[in-house]
Amino acid sequence: MASDISTPGSAPAPVPVTAAEREAEWLAKVYRPSDANLTVRAVLIGMLIGAAMCLSNLYVFFKTGWSMGVTLTACILAFGVFQVLQRVGLVKKPLGALENNALTTVASGAGYMTGGGNMAAFGALLMVTTVRPDTLSMVAWFGLIAALGVFAAIPIKRQLINHEGLAFPTGTATAETISSIHEAAAGSGRSKASWLGWSAVFAAVFTWLRDAWHWIPGAVGLPLTLGGRALAEWTLALKAEVVLIGGGALMSFRTGWSLLLGGILTYAVLAPALLQKGIITSVSYKAIVAWTLWPGAAILVASGLTSFALDYKSIARSFTGLTKVFRKKDATAETGISAVECPEWWFPAGFVILSPFVVFLMVWLFQIPMWAGIIAVPLAVVMGFVAARVTGETDVTPTKALGPVTQLIYGVITPGNLSGNIMSANVTGGIGLHAADLLTTLKTGWLLGAKPRHQLYAQLFGVIAGAIIVVPAFNIILPDPSLLGGEAWPAPSCVVWAGVSKAFSGGLAALHPTSKTAILVGLALGVALALLEKFAPKKLRSALPSPSGLGIAMVIPGSNCIAMFIGAAGAEFMRRRFPKVAERTVVPVASGLIAGESLMGILIAVLTVAHLL
């Protein structure tokens, strides 16, 4: 994928030929080293906003099973807070765009502490075992896992963002949002800000009418049947969620049509065949995905690992740079982009420093054998690499796919250890989510011209805040774990994690024979697509389906695939037929749709769980 180093709000620059030229152009035209990035006030306000969103997400998560998005909400909240503080005279200097970006990175690190399987795993642990670790131990556990995820993002940042220019749709939307609101405040850029603002208002009103007043249906079924059942029963419907359309518009068209292809193959071809053969016994999303999860996860894992292995030079650079820890720093060693990016040796250094503490906690808290704990951390880091690439292409971090892979592995190597099975998957989910989260905010920084090192520091500040707040808050909200899975606290994600761990405590024997075959087919397909993506003639590559799109399509509803394809197709149509209009409108409108539904979704969820709706 070609790299786009245009700043939000400007016309796309001609794409340089080589990766080195792309980075040189970014340094010359986009990078803004003199602008304020990570400041004390950005850290403090970011921690406060992140903590508030962490609390909100925690409450909503155990009611609904979902964690709400953070970055878009945080950047808009931060801008509004500083506007108010400036008007009342408490703040003299306005919040800068890059300062807002750093603040948002802090907030994201904290707010996403409920994601990545953290609370799903912790809740499942309490549901199926008698283990109840103390608060300080769990604060350390979640913080260390998240910090490892932050460091895991370092060796792949340049490859995924600088060189390949992966979309990271939420990161792109956040950059557009920050750019538009700050430009509008300065008296310029009002056109894009207007498009973003009005699309956000439309999305917010639409979401309220759909979810609060129920005037608009959540999905519209097609008047067709498949196997004697309505298409909607196979999850094939037109979903009324504009956030999916906005996310699709920010993807590449290749990823969009790959999602549609994968959705049709999964729910219109594979699922009916599974039902006919008696492999699944009912037609529902949960029943279908219980089987398709395995080939989907295999495609994601195999393609991600193959792509990463093909970039073996970056792996070697990461680990050979470890010797720099023990050498006096040469002030002349870092020049050009290397002087700006996070040093590659930071990843192995963080790995060496943090991993022993994670392994110790696995052994001490969850009775995982030390040798199994030693395997868990590098396995989770590799899964983090996979999750980051998938997020960059689809905006979906596949913790639901990669977590069960770890549970299956530990069901084989430590059979019968329920707590170890659950929490080893927590390591995978946590590292994967926080690596993808930092890369998403680094994409924002790349588009705005921010300092990557400041963003890594910001993410670590957020991780600290989130870890400190999430465990005590859980203990206050749910002092009695027996309430989990009940009517008051349904905790659907916890129920799923608990069920998977129980099933896999026996290892591979728990899988249906056809699932094992599907895993092998998925692995082969993932490797083949990744190799073709690398070595096929350039003209043929655009016609190849994205392995990330195909894999994700097998673990999300078909209606989501359709909605995201609609967004990707609409954006592609605009770019081809009306390129000038598309340059002004596609990203702002898509960003507004995401921001509007995200903000209103959080408000409705909070009002609902508070019994005000």
mmCIF file with all atom_site columns, C-alpha atoms in Angstrom, residues 33 149 171 322 380:
data_model
loop_
_atom_site.group_PDB
_atom_site.id
_atom_site.type_symbol
_atom_site.label_atom_id
_atom_site.label_alt_id
_atom_site.label_comp_id
_atom_site.label_asym_id
_atom_site.label_entity_id
_atom_site.label_seq_id
_atom_site.pdbx_PDB_ins_code
_atom_site.Cartn_x
_atom_site.Cartn_y
_atom_site.Cartn_z
_atom_site.occupancy
_atom_site.B_iso_or_equiv
_atom_site.pdbx_formal_charge
_atom_site.auth_seq_id
_atom_site.auth_comp_id
_atom_site.auth_asym_id
_atom_site.auth_atom_id
_atom_site.pdbx_PDB_model_num
ATOM 1 C CA . PRO A 1 33  ? 9.476  19.657  15.960 1.00 0.00 ? 33  PRO A CA 1
ATOM 2 C CA . GLY A 1 149 ? 2.227  -3.978  24.183 1.00 0.00 ? 149 GLY A CA 1
ATOM 3 C CA . GLY A 1 171 ? -6.030 7.018   13.716 1.00 0.00 ? 171 GLY A CA 1
ATOM 4 C CA . LEU A 1 322 ? 19.913 -4.418  22.198 1.00 0.00 ? 322 LEU A CA 1
ATOM 5 C CA . ALA A 1 380 ? 1.902  -12.829 22.967 1.00 0.00 ? 380 ALA A CA 1
#
